[in-house]
Amino acid sequence: MDSLLIKGGVPLNGDVTISGAKNSVLPIMAATLLTSEACVIRRVPDLSDVKFMGQILLSLGASVQFEGDTVKIQAAKIKPFGDYDLIRKMRGSVCIMGPLLGRLKKATVSLPGGCVIGARPIDLHLKGFEALGAKIKIEKGYVHVRAGKLLGADLFLGGRSGPTVLGTANVMMAAVLAEGVTIIESAACEPEITDLANFLVAMGAKINGAGSPTITITGVRELHGAEHEVIPDRIEAATFAIAAAVTGGEILIHGARQEHMHAVLDKLREAGVKIERQGPSLKVKRGSRLRPVDITTLPYSGFPTDAQAQMMVLMALTPGISIICERIFESRFMHVSELTRLGADISIEGPSAIVKGGKPLSGAQIMASDLRASAALVLAGLAAKGTTEVNRIYHLDRGYEKIDMKLKSLGARIERVAES
Ligand code: EPZ
């Protein structure tokens, strides 16, 4: 297993280009199961999660060819169940259920377990499938969904913490081949849902309202192959914007869609970070004096839970008190104990973390627990005095393409080493 060795205290300066969005490419790759024709997807990030999804599609019988940042997938002849172990390993693979149910009227997948950030049930996904007429059976760690035929329906997909992103994606992908009209209320509005809907429409689906809480899908008899370029990763862009502020440098971010990042950019500006449009790019630099800000994570277009940990590092370095409230996942503060090891002063009260900022950080050996926590630990290591060793960075490689190379090109003293 690899680790990252980081010698902190260097302001990051220069240009970085944002890769395609992990949380968009995974459901889009799954959506290719809806047609027997070939699909070509571009701006595909080189991530372990993407490779996993490729292996899962292969285990279902599809052909998958990666070439640079393009993948060609053809699901000519497929079966309704894939490799149990592979599917169990990656939560995102739950989104093969909708396309399999839509095309084959049946699907069997391993029940995704919880993960360190929360229980993450799929009850809303299954509720949506049942509304379309599917029968659900959970047995021996498997979920079996079956339907003689799928019929369009009106359904409400809101849960205890609001809409579900992959639940909306799954139900949308089942409904595109259902008979009649489906209306999803309290649908997720994330840009990744709009990107998926655009790909489905390119395949011949009839979808209105993607990106809004009400999505209307008029079922069609079949879909055809299509080509699509994935949107840039707004969370990777947010991570580099925060890296500029945390290290006191200046970074020009290319390829980010600023219209997908309003909540993050607004909070950074409130904290005193200078953010400027430079044509299609974004120039980010720390202002003269950072200010503490309070954050509450919310469904899109609110502040993204996937940028909460990274923002906590900036607040740990900012003199004053800030309160960070995590409203989406019930245990997404795994990074707090590791940041405390570097000298941060953070205490947890229920769904909130109280950050007493301004304490200098000093390097230590720390351990990543999940994808975004690992990004936060890398940012903290870049700001800390001395050397920080971040272990278990396989979490990082799940969602950040070549992050150590990108940081090195900005001047970071960072090395990937075999774990000691
Ligand atoms: C997606 O997960 C993202 N993953 C997550 O990104 C992201 O944090 C999350 O959306 C929220 O923005 C991918 O797109 C692959 P949800 P998803 O269903 O769809 C509860 C990252 O770091 N819920 O919107 O699985 C759930 O427990 C990852 O890139 C139910 O109760 O998240 C959570 O509290 C981490 N029942 C809330 O809803 C359900 O059936 C939101 O979850 C489904 C969800």
XYZ file of C-alpha atoms and ligand atoms in Angstrom:
464
model
C 0.000 0.000 0.000
C 1.234 3.465 -0.833
C 1.651 6.485 1.376
C 2.320 10.131 0.631
C 5.262 11.910 2.237
C 4.640 15.662 2.325
C 7.091 18.378 3.395
C 4.743 21.256 4.202
C 4.996 25.025 4.245
C 5.346 25.645 0.481
C 2.797 28.002 -1.164
C 1.348 26.272 -4.227
C 1.583 28.289 -7.429
C 0.774 27.591 -11.059
C -1.855 26.000 -13.299
C -3.909 22.829 -12.803
C -6.461 21.217 -15.120
C -9.515 19.500 -13.668
C -10.357 15.919 -14.695
C -13.753 14.419 -15.505
C -16.186 13.936 -12.605
C -16.039 10.581 -10.784
C -19.647 10.923 -9.600
C -20.794 11.516 -13.148
C -18.779 8.923 -15.062
C -19.810 5.999 -12.793
C -23.591 6.230 -13.470
C -22.905 7.130 -17.127
C -20.825 3.953 -17.568
C -23.677 1.982 -15.946
C -26.192 3.617 -18.304
C -24.471 2.009 -21.313
C -26.133 -1.251 -20.123
C -29.440 0.189 -21.408
C -28.512 -0.442 -25.079
C -26.898 -3.231 -27.075
C -25.116 -0.639 -29.204
C -21.645 0.827 -28.622
C -21.195 3.980 -26.494
C -18.142 6.246 -26.324
C -17.459 8.310 -23.193
C -14.797 11.008 -23.103
C -12.953 12.900 -20.345
C -12.994 9.693 -18.268
C -10.732 10.176 -15.201
C -8.064 7.554 -14.462
C -9.403 6.417 -11.071
C -9.590 3.043 -9.324
C -13.388 3.421 -9.004
C -13.632 3.821 -12.781
C -11.524 0.715 -13.362
C -13.758 -1.122 -10.867
C -16.880 -0.117 -12.780
C -15.193 -1.332 -15.966
C -14.554 -4.737 -14.369
C -18.161 -4.916 -13.147
C -19.478 -4.203 -16.671
C -17.149 -6.893 -18.032
C -18.528 -9.339 -15.417
C -22.028 -8.569 -16.744
C -20.909 -9.498 -20.270
C -20.215 -6.047 -21.786
C -17.051 -5.215 -23.740
C -15.039 -2.340 -22.223
C -12.049 -0.652 -23.899
C -10.141 2.172 -22.236
C -7.935 4.373 -24.437
C -6.412 7.421 -22.762
C -9.331 9.383 -21.267
C -11.897 7.661 -23.475
C -13.791 4.432 -22.854
C -15.786 2.482 -25.429
C -18.440 0.189 -23.931
C -20.820 -2.206 -25.741
C -23.342 -4.207 -23.740
C -24.488 -6.331 -26.692
C -25.451 -9.382 -24.629
C -25.584 -9.069 -20.816
C -26.760 -10.989 -17.790
C -28.732 -9.584 -14.814
C -26.084 -10.227 -12.173
C -22.423 -9.354 -11.870
C -19.390 -10.263 -9.765
C -20.551 -10.275 -6.114
C -17.162 -9.315 -4.655
C -16.515 -6.520 -7.111
C -19.966 -4.998 -6.596
C -19.717 -5.323 -2.826
C -16.396 -3.458 -2.857
C -17.652 -0.279 -4.531
C -20.867 1.426 -3.348
C -21.171 3.387 -6.575
C -21.829 0.112 -8.415
C -25.356 0.104 -6.951
C -26.291 2.194 -9.993
C -26.170 -0.829 -12.321
C -29.526 -1.925 -10.843
C -31.643 0.667 -12.665
C -30.271 -0.008 -16.180
C -30.424 -3.816 -15.692
C -34.018 -3.582 -14.448
C -34.891 -1.185 -17.292
C -33.424 -3.404 -20.041
C -33.742 -6.967 -18.699
C -36.629 -6.385 -16.259
C -34.479 -8.074 -13.604
C -31.292 -7.476 -11.668
C -29.410 -9.098 -8.813
C -26.684 -7.262 -6.964
C -24.934 -7.691 -3.640
C -26.507 -5.477 -0.975
C -24.070 -2.600 -0.517
C -22.895 -2.490 3.098
C -22.519 0.733 5.035
C -19.267 2.672 4.876
C -17.228 4.749 7.310
C -19.214 7.911 6.520
C -22.620 6.411 7.234
C -25.120 3.540 7.030
C -26.038 4.533 3.481
C -29.185 2.400 2.981
C -30.760 1.995 -0.504
C -34.406 1.946 0.653
C -35.265 4.914 -1.592
C -33.792 3.206 -4.675
C -35.941 0.138 -3.961
C -39.009 2.285 -3.228
C -38.592 3.852 -6.655
C -38.280 0.472 -8.403
C -41.391 -0.813 -6.576
C -43.335 2.258 -7.715
C -42.489 1.239 -11.317
C -43.950 -2.206 -10.635
C -40.869 -4.198 -9.629
C -40.872 -6.880 -6.928
C -37.978 -6.743 -4.457
C -36.456 -9.672 -2.576
C -33.484 -9.363 -0.221
C -31.840 -12.696 0.539
C -28.355 -13.924 1.592
C -26.768 -10.506 1.027
C -28.315 -10.100 -2.407
C -31.032 -7.769 -3.668
C -33.216 -9.271 -6.399
C -35.465 -6.890 -8.374
C -37.848 -8.351 -10.954
C -40.735 -7.017 -13.058
C -42.971 -8.537 -15.700
C -43.068 -5.053 -17.172
C -42.274 -1.563 -15.858
C -45.048 1.020 -15.831
C -44.483 4.765 -15.478
C -45.550 6.200 -12.081
C -45.516 9.319 -9.906
C -43.110 8.918 -7.000
C -41.554 10.951 -4.183
C -37.865 10.170 -3.628
C -37.055 12.452 -0.670
C -35.433 10.848 2.429
C -34.476 11.876 5.979
C -31.611 14.041 4.683
C -33.304 15.108 1.476
C -32.936 13.726 -2.057
C -30.704 10.784 -2.984
C -28.225 11.248 -5.846
C -27.676 7.656 -6.952
C -31.291 6.824 -6.068
C -32.460 9.462 -8.550
C -29.979 8.151 -11.138
C -31.115 4.533 -10.646
C -34.841 5.240 -10.891
C -34.335 7.533 -13.892
C -32.379 4.762 -15.688
C -35.123 2.184 -14.975
C -37.910 4.557 -16.040
C -36.493 5.471 -19.486
C -37.597 2.029 -20.813
C -40.841 1.802 -18.793
C -44.254 2.072 -20.427
C -45.766 5.507 -19.899
C -44.715 8.578 -17.943
C -42.752 8.659 -14.673
C -42.584 11.786 -12.520
C -39.880 11.835 -9.832
C -40.568 14.410 -7.099
C -37.815 15.507 -4.672
C -35.254 14.358 -7.219
C -31.575 15.181 -6.623
C -30.481 18.318 -8.529
C -26.731 17.628 -8.623
C -24.924 18.518 -11.899
C -24.014 14.827 -12.172
C -27.739 14.005 -12.509
C -28.096 16.531 -15.341
C -24.993 15.085 -17.015
C -26.451 11.566 -16.805
C -29.800 12.773 -18.177
C -28.008 14.464 -21.098
C -26.278 11.185 -21.918
C -29.589 9.247 -21.704
C -31.247 11.800 -24.011
C -28.350 11.369 -26.452
C -29.224 7.620 -26.373
C -32.826 8.463 -27.331
C -34.488 8.822 -23.918
C -37.214 11.412 -23.225
C -36.406 13.340 -20.036
C -37.474 16.787 -18.834
C -36.555 18.704 -15.698
C -33.190 17.103 -14.860
C -31.370 19.422 -12.468
C -34.681 20.414 -10.846
C -36.589 18.612 -8.029
C -39.181 17.347 -10.560
C -37.986 15.057 -13.364
C -40.462 13.773 -16.005
C -39.502 10.677 -18.016
C -41.573 9.408 -20.949
C -40.649 5.777 -21.537
C -39.441 4.625 -24.970
C -39.237 1.099 -26.458
C -35.414 1.032 -26.822
C -32.261 3.164 -26.725
C -29.307 3.400 -29.110
C -25.577 4.019 -28.760
C -24.241 7.523 -28.115
C -21.122 9.571 -27.456
C -20.682 11.874 -24.445
C -18.087 14.044 -22.713
C -18.296 13.915 -18.913
C -18.511 17.208 -16.954
C -15.446 18.333 -14.971
C -15.140 17.291 -11.327
C -16.470 20.158 -9.171
C -15.166 18.517 -5.977
C -11.639 18.137 -7.386
C -11.821 21.818 -8.421
C -13.016 22.774 -4.912
C -10.113 20.780 -3.412
C -7.524 22.693 -5.467
C -9.198 26.039 -4.695
C -8.905 25.220 -0.989
C -5.283 24.066 -1.534
C -4.410 27.569 -2.778
C -5.991 29.143 0.319
C -4.495 26.622 2.766
C -0.914 27.015 1.453
C -1.085 30.773 0.825
C -0.349 30.319 -2.883
C -2.014 31.244 -6.149
C -3.508 28.615 -8.458
C -5.108 29.017 -11.880
C -7.724 26.262 -12.208
C -8.592 25.236 -15.782
C -11.606 23.315 -16.955
C -13.789 23.783 -13.847
C -17.470 24.729 -14.303
C -17.890 27.691 -11.944
C -21.687 27.475 -12.247
C -21.452 24.095 -10.424
C -19.426 25.543 -7.545
C -21.344 28.564 -6.268
C -21.778 27.354 -2.677
C -18.073 26.520 -2.259
C -16.827 29.717 -3.954
C -19.260 31.803 -1.888
C -17.952 30.331 1.388
C -14.333 30.775 0.293
C -14.994 34.435 -0.533
C -16.713 34.864 2.849
C -13.554 33.445 4.440
C -11.442 36.105 2.735
C -10.115 34.006 -0.167
C -9.609 35.933 -3.420
C -11.386 34.304 -6.361
C -11.252 35.748 -9.847
C -12.594 34.601 -13.209
C -9.881 34.569 -15.861
C -11.795 33.711 -18.993
C -12.964 30.097 -18.538
C -10.480 29.621 -15.694
C -10.546 30.431 -12.010
C -7.713 32.209 -10.218
C -7.648 31.469 -6.471
C -5.338 32.980 -3.867
C -5.446 33.519 -0.157
C -6.418 37.095 0.717
C -4.655 39.204 3.317
C -6.635 37.895 6.311
C -8.660 34.687 6.567
C -11.974 34.821 8.477
C -13.797 31.943 10.224
C -17.048 30.894 8.519
C -19.807 28.462 9.495
C -20.682 25.658 7.078
C -23.718 23.373 6.834
C -23.597 20.625 4.256
C -26.770 20.345 2.145
C -28.035 18.733 -1.051
C -27.083 20.634 -4.241
C -26.988 23.622 -4.700
C -26.107 23.894 -0.971
C -22.545 23.354 0.333
C -21.397 19.866 -0.792
C -20.680 17.259 1.879
C -17.794 16.093 -0.374
C -15.931 19.367 0.308
C -16.640 19.483 4.060
C -13.388 17.844 5.226
C -11.218 19.982 2.946
C -12.936 23.183 4.164
C -12.356 22.069 7.779
C -8.589 22.218 7.170
C -8.853 25.836 6.043
C -10.912 26.685 9.123
C -8.378 24.902 11.377
C -5.746 27.335 10.051
C -7.992 30.407 10.373
C -7.914 32.287 13.720
C -11.352 32.216 15.390
C -14.238 29.808 15.913
C -16.132 28.166 13.066
C -18.898 25.571 13.225
C -19.125 22.886 10.542
C -22.430 20.970 10.518
C -22.648 17.720 8.528
C -26.327 17.214 7.527
C -25.953 14.542 4.810
C -23.964 11.684 6.368
C -24.173 10.694 10.024
C -20.470 9.917 10.614
C -18.386 12.015 8.230
C -15.883 13.391 10.738
C -13.302 10.595 10.557
C -10.652 13.193 9.568
C -11.041 15.131 12.850
C -8.908 12.795 14.985
C -6.143 12.798 12.353
C -6.197 16.616 12.037
C -5.972 16.785 15.828
C -2.810 14.671 15.606
C -1.316 17.479 13.474
C -2.208 20.012 16.178
C -5.648 21.242 15.113
C -8.182 22.107 17.845
C -11.504 20.541 16.791
C -14.266 19.067 18.973
C -17.390 17.240 17.834
C -20.879 17.962 19.202
C -23.442 15.718 17.533
C -23.648 16.617 13.795
C -21.330 19.617 14.290
C -17.601 20.139 14.586
C -16.430 23.207 16.514
C -13.142 24.383 15.054
C -10.948 26.648 17.169
C -8.719 27.812 14.346
C -5.313 29.450 14.078
C -3.201 26.772 15.763
C -0.076 25.987 13.668
C 0.014 22.417 12.325
C 3.073 20.189 12.538
C 3.780 17.059 10.510
C 3.050 13.505 11.808
C 2.067 10.048 10.556
C -1.668 10.035 9.854
C -4.152 7.618 8.286
C -6.789 8.166 5.604
C -10.227 6.653 6.302
C -12.240 7.622 3.233
C -11.880 9.508 -0.040
C -12.557 13.120 1.019
C -10.954 12.706 4.454
C -7.755 11.656 2.655
C -7.864 14.806 0.492
C -8.196 16.884 3.674
C -5.205 15.144 5.271
C -3.098 15.909 2.201
C -4.112 19.602 2.371
C -3.236 19.667 6.084
C 0.143 18.068 5.341
C 0.836 20.776 2.721
C 0.228 23.466 5.395
C 1.956 21.738 8.312
C 5.520 22.428 9.431
C 7.829 19.440 8.862
C 6.956 16.132 7.245
C 3.562 14.433 7.211
C 3.085 10.803 6.174
C -0.442 10.045 4.944
C -1.117 6.295 4.946
C -3.777 4.263 3.085
C -3.920 6.641 0.159
C -5.729 4.024 -1.899
C -8.769 5.983 -0.705
C -7.414 9.040 -2.539
C -6.803 7.166 -5.791
C -10.457 6.217 -5.859
C -11.478 9.810 -6.589
C -8.475 11.997 -7.502
C -6.583 11.488 -10.780
C -2.776 11.661 -10.200
C -3.255 14.194 -7.372
C 0.354 13.892 -6.187
C 1.635 14.682 -9.707
C -0.732 17.635 -10.036
C 0.349 18.990 -6.617
C 4.025 18.462 -7.474
C 3.556 20.532 -10.662
C 2.300 23.337 -8.382
C 5.493 23.202 -6.302
C 4.436 20.798 -3.534
C 7.176 18.697 -1.934
C 5.251 15.448 -2.104
C 6.400 11.868 -2.678
C 4.455 8.635 -3.187
C 6.196 5.871 -1.229
C 5.469 2.302 -0.182
C 3.827 2.373 3.258
C 6.426 2.024 6.053
C -23.481 10.334 -3.955
O -23.641 9.219 -3.076
C -21.969 10.506 -4.154
N -21.421 9.274 -4.695
C -21.304 10.811 -2.819
O -19.939 11.097 -3.067
C -21.923 12.064 -2.235
O -21.386 12.300 -0.966
C -23.457 11.872 -2.099
O -24.028 11.542 -3.373
C -24.140 13.122 -1.607
O -23.849 14.217 -2.406
C -21.534 9.028 -6.017
O -22.144 9.746 -6.772
C -20.869 7.783 -6.523
P -27.187 9.879 -1.445
P -25.087 8.571 -2.847
O -28.004 8.704 -1.829
O -25.925 8.752 -4.036
C -29.460 8.753 2.561
C -17.609 11.003 -2.754
O -16.892 11.359 -1.813
N -30.134 7.715 1.758
O -27.486 11.168 -2.096
O -24.861 7.212 -2.317
C -27.961 8.460 2.708
O -27.705 7.561 3.739
C -18.938 10.267 -2.455
O -17.355 11.187 -3.948
C -31.151 6.999 2.344
O -31.491 7.182 3.518
O -25.633 9.509 -1.664
C -27.395 9.837 2.952
O -27.516 10.149 4.295
C -19.126 9.960 -1.019
N -31.768 6.043 1.584
C -28.303 10.723 2.099
O -29.502 9.979 1.854
C -31.421 5.807 0.267
O -32.006 4.924 -0.371
C -27.711 11.156 0.769
O -27.220 10.013 0.140
C -30.381 6.557 -0.304
C -29.755 7.525 0.455
